[in-house]
PDB file of C-alpha atoms in Angstrom:
ATOM      1  CA  MET P   1      -0.405   0.247   0.036  1.00  0.00           C
ATOM      2  CA  VAL P   2       1.559   3.276  -1.086  1.00  0.00           C
ATOM      3  CA  LEU P   3       0.206   6.433   0.941  1.00  0.00           C
ATOM      4  CA  LYS P   4       0.450   9.509  -0.757  1.00  0.00           C
ATOM      5  CA  LYS P   5       1.972  12.796   0.260  1.00  0.00           C
ATOM      6  CA  MET P   6      -0.268  15.737   0.389  1.00  0.00           C
ATOM      7  CA  SER P   7       0.136  19.175  -0.135  1.00  0.00           C
ATOM      8  CA  ARG P   8       0.588  21.563   3.146  1.00  0.00           C
ATOM      9  CA  LYS P   9       0.072  24.508   0.766  1.00  0.00           C
ATOM     10  CA  LYS P  10      -3.634  25.603   0.297  1.00  0.00           C
ATOM     11  CA  LYS P  11      -4.994  26.060  -2.657  1.00  0.00           C
ATOM     12  CA  ARG P  12      -6.211  30.172  -3.414  1.00  0.00           C
ATOM     13  CA  ILE P  13      -9.359  30.177  -3.725  1.00  0.00           C
ATOM     14  CA  PHE P  14     -10.672  33.301  -6.287  1.00  0.00           C
ATOM     15  CA  ARG P  15     -13.547  34.660  -4.376  1.00  0.00           C
ATOM     16  CA  LYS P  16     -15.650  36.794  -6.996  1.00  0.00           C
ATOM     17  CA  ILE P  17     -15.865  40.844  -7.127  1.00  0.00           C
ATOM     18  CA  ASN P  18     -18.498  42.668  -8.664  1.00  0.00           C
ATOM     19  CA  PRO P  19     -17.719  45.982 -10.621  1.00  0.00           C
ATOM     20  CA  ASP P  20     -17.532  48.831  -8.875  1.00  0.00           C
ATOM     21  CA  ILE P  21     -20.842  51.178  -8.839  1.00  0.00           C
ATOM     22  CA  PHE P  22     -19.873  54.336 -10.314  1.00  0.00           C
ATOM     23  CA  TYR P  23     -17.421  52.943 -13.425  1.00  0.00           C
ATOM     24  CA  ASN P  24     -18.054  49.629 -13.794  1.00  0.00           C
ATOM     25  CA  ASN P  25     -14.473  48.627 -12.929  1.00  0.00           C
ATOM     26  CA  ILE P  26     -13.779  45.652 -10.608  1.00  0.00           C
ATOM     27  CA  ASP P  27      -9.694  47.219 -10.181  1.00  0.00           C
ATOM     28  CA  ILE P  28     -11.054  49.535  -8.814  1.00  0.00           C
ATOM     29  CA  GLU P  29     -14.261  47.786  -6.612  1.00  0.00           C
ATOM     30  CA  LYS P  30     -10.574  45.921  -5.662  1.00  0.00           C
ATOM     31  CA  PHE P  31      -8.578  48.843  -4.774  1.00  0.00           C
ATOM     32  CA  ILE P  32     -11.752  49.991  -2.505  1.00  0.00           C
ATOM     33  CA  ASN P  33     -11.767  46.567  -0.881  1.00  0.00           C
ATOM     34  CA  ILE P  34      -8.095  47.227  -0.318  1.00  0.00           C
ATOM     35  CA  ILE P  35      -8.277  50.884   0.878  1.00  0.00           C
ATOM     36  CA  MET P  36     -11.368  50.139   3.492  1.00  0.00           C
ATOM     37  CA  LEU P  37     -10.778  49.555   7.156  1.00  0.00           C
ATOM     38  CA  SER P  38     -12.377  47.588   9.409  1.00  0.00           C
ATOM     39  CA  GLY P  39     -15.250  47.366   7.315  1.00  0.00           C
ATOM     40  CA  LYS P  40     -15.724  51.177   6.438  1.00  0.00           C
ATOM     41  CA  LYS P  41     -16.590  50.535   3.198  1.00  0.00           C
ATOM     42  CA  THR P  42     -18.774  53.482   1.978  1.00  0.00           C
ATOM     43  CA  VAL P  43     -15.376  55.869   4.181  1.00  0.00           C
ATOM     44  CA  ALA P  44     -13.080  53.889   0.986  1.00  0.00           C
ATOM     45  CA  ARG P  45     -15.372  54.452  -1.680  1.00  0.00           C
ATOM     46  CA  ASN P  46     -15.598  58.402  -0.984  1.00  0.00           C
ATOM     47  CA  ILE P  47     -12.098  58.511  -0.710  1.00  0.00           C
ATOM     48  CA  VAL P  48     -11.079  56.995  -3.888  1.00  0.00           C
ATOM     49  CA  TYR P  49     -14.006  58.590  -5.850  1.00  0.00           C
ATOM     50  CA  LYS P  50     -13.034  61.607  -4.615  1.00  0.00           C
ATOM     51  CA  ALA P  51      -9.278  61.173  -6.125  1.00  0.00           C
ATOM     52  CA  PHE P  52     -10.775  60.419  -9.079  1.00  0.00           C
ATOM     53  CA  ASN P  53     -13.115  63.465  -9.222  1.00  0.00           C
ATOM     54  CA  TYR P  54      -9.544  65.880  -8.242  1.00  0.00           C
ATOM     55  CA  ILE P  55      -7.630  63.927 -11.084  1.00  0.00           C
ATOM     56  CA  SER P  56     -10.547  64.845 -13.898  1.00  0.00           C
ATOM     57  CA  LYS P  57     -10.916  68.201 -12.158  1.00  0.00           C
ATOM     58  CA  ASN P  58      -7.188  69.440 -11.929  1.00  0.00           C
ATOM     59  CA  PHE P  59      -5.385  66.784 -14.541  1.00  0.00           C
ATOM     60  CA  ASN P  60      -8.096  66.975 -16.902  1.00  0.00           C
ATOM     61  CA  LYS P  61      -7.161  63.177 -17.532  1.00  0.00           C
ATOM     62  CA  ASN P  62      -9.034  60.182 -17.302  1.00  0.00           C
ATOM     63  CA  PRO P  63      -9.148  58.908 -14.109  1.00  0.00           C
ATOM     64  CA  ILE P  64      -9.202  55.473 -14.774  1.00  0.00           C
ATOM     65  CA  LYS P  65      -7.119  54.985 -17.554  1.00  0.00           C
ATOM     66  CA  ILE P  66      -4.064  56.928 -14.975  1.00  0.00           C
ATOM     67  CA  PHE P  67      -5.324  54.777 -11.979  1.00  0.00           C
ATOM     68  CA  SER P  68      -4.707  51.610 -14.992  1.00  0.00           C
ATOM     69  CA  ILE P  69      -1.409  52.881 -15.835  1.00  0.00           C
ATOM     70  CA  ALA P  70      -0.361  54.162 -11.962  1.00  0.00           C
ATOM     71  CA  LEU P  71      -1.424  50.121 -11.616  1.00  0.00           C
ATOM     72  CA  ASP P  72       1.228  49.291 -13.785  1.00  0.00           C
ATOM     73  CA  ASN P  73       4.134  51.389 -12.779  1.00  0.00           C
ATOM     74  CA  ALA P  74       4.212  50.396  -9.905  1.00  0.00           C
ATOM     75  CA  ALA P  75       3.531  46.664 -10.446  1.00  0.00           C
ATOM     76  CA  PRO P  76       6.136  44.405  -9.629  1.00  0.00           C
ATOM     77  CA  MET P  77       7.597  41.110 -12.091  1.00  0.00           C
ATOM     78  CA  ILE P  78       9.649  39.467  -9.347  1.00  0.00           C
ATOM     79  CA  GLU P  79       9.707  39.245  -5.882  1.00  0.00           C
ATOM     80  CA  SER P  80      11.625  37.410  -3.046  1.00  0.00           C
ATOM     81  CA  LYS P  81      10.666  34.315  -1.233  1.00  0.00           C
ATOM     82  CA  ILE P  82      12.468  32.718   1.614  1.00  0.00           C
ATOM     83  CA  LYS P  83      13.056  28.805   1.418  1.00  0.00           C
ATOM     84  CA  LYS P  84      14.399  26.934   3.933  1.00  0.00           C
ATOM     85  CA  SER P  85      16.282  24.283   3.014  1.00  0.00           C
ATOM     86  CA  SER P  86      18.330  21.994   6.028  1.00  0.00           C
ATOM     87  CA  GLY P  87      18.550  24.153   8.380  1.00  0.00           C
ATOM     88  CA  ILE P  88      19.489  27.525   5.967  1.00  0.00           C
ATOM     89  CA  LYS P  89      17.068  30.123   4.987  1.00  0.00           C
ATOM     90  CA  ARG P  90      17.676  31.323   0.995  1.00  0.00           C
ATOM     91  CA  ASN P  91      16.661  34.274  -0.662  1.00  0.00           C
ATOM     92  CA  TYR P  92      14.983  32.965  -4.193  1.00  0.00           C
ATOM     93  CA  PHE P  93      13.283  35.927  -6.577  1.00  0.00           C
ATOM     94  CA  VAL P  94      10.575  34.552  -8.181  1.00  0.00           C
ATOM     95  CA  GLU P  95       8.362  35.795 -11.397  1.00  0.00           C
ATOM     96  CA  ILE P  96       4.850  36.875  -9.675  1.00  0.00           C
ATOM     97  CA  LYS P  97       1.304  35.537 -11.439  1.00  0.00           C
ATOM     98  CA  LYS P  98      -0.733  38.634 -12.989  1.00  0.00           C
ATOM     99  CA  TYR P  99      -3.072  38.811 -10.212  1.00  0.00           C
ATOM    100  CA  ARG P 100      -0.564  39.038  -7.394  1.00  0.00           C
ATOM    101  CA  ARG P 101       1.179  42.207  -9.424  1.00  0.00           C
ATOM    102  CA  LYS P 102      -2.079  43.799  -9.247  1.00  0.00           C
ATOM    103  CA  SER P 103      -2.729  43.107  -5.502  1.00  0.00           C
ATOM    104  CA  LEU P 104       1.143  44.557  -4.018  1.00  0.00           C
ATOM    105  CA  SER P 105       0.902  46.949  -6.110  1.00  0.00           C
ATOM    106  CA  MET P 106      -2.347  48.439  -5.036  1.00  0.00           C
ATOM    107  CA  ARG P 107      -1.043  47.457  -1.005  1.00  0.00           C
ATOM    108  CA  TRP P 108       1.929  49.813  -2.338  1.00  0.00           C
ATOM    109  CA  ILE P 109      -0.044  52.773  -3.183  1.00  0.00           C
ATOM    110  CA  LYS P 110      -1.958  52.801  -0.231  1.00  0.00           C
ATOM    111  CA  LYS P 111       0.623  52.141   1.843  1.00  0.00           C
ATOM    112  CA  TYR P 112       3.051  55.217   0.437  1.00  0.00           C
ATOM    113  CA  SER P 113       0.090  57.674  -0.206  1.00  0.00           C
ATOM    114  CA  LYS P 114      -0.506  57.215   3.669  1.00  0.00           C
ATOM    115  CA  LEU P 115       2.478  58.737   4.392  1.00  0.00           C
ATOM    116  CA  ARG P 116       2.120  61.402   2.387  1.00  0.00           C
ATOM    117  CA  LYS P 117       2.340  64.933   3.836  1.00  0.00           C
ATOM    118  CA  GLU P 118      -1.346  66.519   2.246  1.00  0.00           C
ATOM    119  CA  LYS P 119      -4.032  67.099   4.415  1.00  0.00           C
ATOM    120  CA  PHE P 120      -7.012  64.654   3.383  1.00  0.00           C
ATOM    121  CA  MET P 121      -6.792  60.929   1.920  1.00  0.00           C
ATOM    122  CA  TYR P 122      -8.255  61.339  -1.382  1.00  0.00           C
ATOM    123  CA  LEU P 123      -5.475  64.084  -1.999  1.00  0.00           C
ATOM    124  CA  LYS P 124      -2.702  61.938  -1.057  1.00  0.00           C
ATOM    125  CA  LEU P 125      -4.462  59.025  -3.081  1.00  0.00           C
ATOM    126  CA  ALA P 126      -4.824  61.514  -6.168  1.00  0.00           C
ATOM    127  CA  HIS P 127      -0.997  62.544  -5.985  1.00  0.00           C
ATOM    128  CA  GLU P 128       0.386  59.298  -4.996  1.00  0.00           C
ATOM    129  CA  ILE P 129      -1.823  57.596  -8.398  1.00  0.00           C
ATOM    130  CA  ILE P 130      -0.925  60.731 -10.426  1.00  0.00           C
ATOM    131  CA  ASP P 131       3.029  60.478  -9.360  1.00  0.00           C
ATOM    132  CA  ALA P 132       2.501  56.426 -10.174  1.00  0.00           C
ATOM    133  CA  SER P 133       1.411  57.210 -13.875  1.00  0.00           C
ATOM    134  CA  LYS P 134       4.327  59.055 -14.724  1.00  0.00           C
ATOM    135  CA  LYS P 135       6.620  56.912 -12.870  1.00  0.00           C
ATOM    136  CA  ARG P 136       8.574  58.625  -9.649  1.00  0.00           C
ATOM    137  CA  GLY P 137       6.135  57.715  -6.574  1.00  0.00           C
ATOM    138  CA  GLU P 138       7.367  55.899  -3.838  1.00  0.00           C
ATOM    139  CA  SER P 139       5.411  53.146  -5.115  1.00  0.00           C
ATOM    140  CA  VAL P 140       7.289  52.561  -8.346  1.00  0.00           C
ATOM    141  CA  LYS P 141      10.466  53.261  -6.267  1.00  0.00           C
ATOM    142  CA  LYS P 142       9.453  50.221  -4.278  1.00  0.00           C
ATOM    143  CA  ARG P 143       9.097  48.016  -7.418  1.00  0.00           C
ATOM    144  CA  GLU P 144      12.514  49.534  -8.482  1.00  0.00           C
ATOM    145  CA  SER P 145      14.413  48.498  -5.516  1.00  0.00           C
ATOM    146  CA  VAL P 146      12.732  45.243  -5.609  1.00  0.00           C
ATOM    147  CA  HIS P 147      14.495  44.568  -9.366  1.00  0.00           C
ATOM    148  CA  LYS P 148      17.756  46.462  -8.489  1.00  0.00           C
ATOM    149  CA  LEU P 149      17.816  43.441  -5.655  1.00  0.00           C
ATOM    150  CA  TYR P 150      16.870  41.072  -8.407  1.00  0.00           C
ATOM    151  CA  ASN P 151      19.128  42.320 -10.673  1.00  0.00           C
ATOM    152  CA  SER P 152      22.108  42.477  -7.916  1.00  0.00           C
ATOM    153  CA  LYS P 153      22.162  39.338  -6.750  1.00  0.00           C
ATOM    154  CA  LYS P 154      21.126  38.468 -10.478  1.00  0.00           C
ATOM    155  CA  ASN P 155      24.578  39.150 -11.300  1.00  0.00           C
ATOM    156  CA  TYR P 156      26.625  38.233  -7.640  1.00  0.00           C
ATOM    157  CA  ASN P 157      25.648  34.658  -8.851  1.00  0.00           C
ATOM    158  CA  SER P 158      26.749  35.020 -12.393  1.00  0.00           C
ATOM    159  CA  ASP P 159      30.454  35.912 -11.259  1.00  0.00           C
ATOM    160  CA  LYS P 160      30.924  33.626  -8.605  1.00  0.00           C
ATOM    161  CA  ASN P 161      30.102  31.072 -10.992  1.00  0.00           C
ATOM    162  CA  LYS P 162      32.594  32.438 -13.520  1.00  0.00           C
ATOM    163  CA  ASN P 163      35.080  31.826 -11.026  1.00  0.00           C
ATOM    164  CA  PHE P 164      35.107  28.303 -10.565  1.00  0.00           C
ATOM    165  CA  LYS P 165      34.631  27.158 -13.491  1.00  0.00           C
TER     166      LYS P 165
END
């Protein structure tokens, strides 16, 4: 009798998210869910919609396009994972799936917009989205730092392998 090993890792369950009310976009609804604190979805909706209104009025641009460009600019291609093998922790860089890239970029935009110095959250969010769409916000810098770390590690490993040949 052969026993099969069960994998310990659970499979990701995708929940169906309905598109948001105003723009009919699923990404915006996910972003509202990320902005939301302690179940106050109407507050999160007001913050996001005010930020989009501010973008459309003050910058005369389509806020949905700017938001999607900002997500693409802040989304990392790779991420560092720690794997423990034979008692040694090692960092491995792994390519990220599309849904993970989007969620990371949304989280970074939220995190770095909170750290900005404007008075209201919708202003902080609007300016971070604008900066990320122009490739100069803190969330884009975070992505660049992750990529620099990957490139330096890759170059270090390639130099190390050349010395042994």
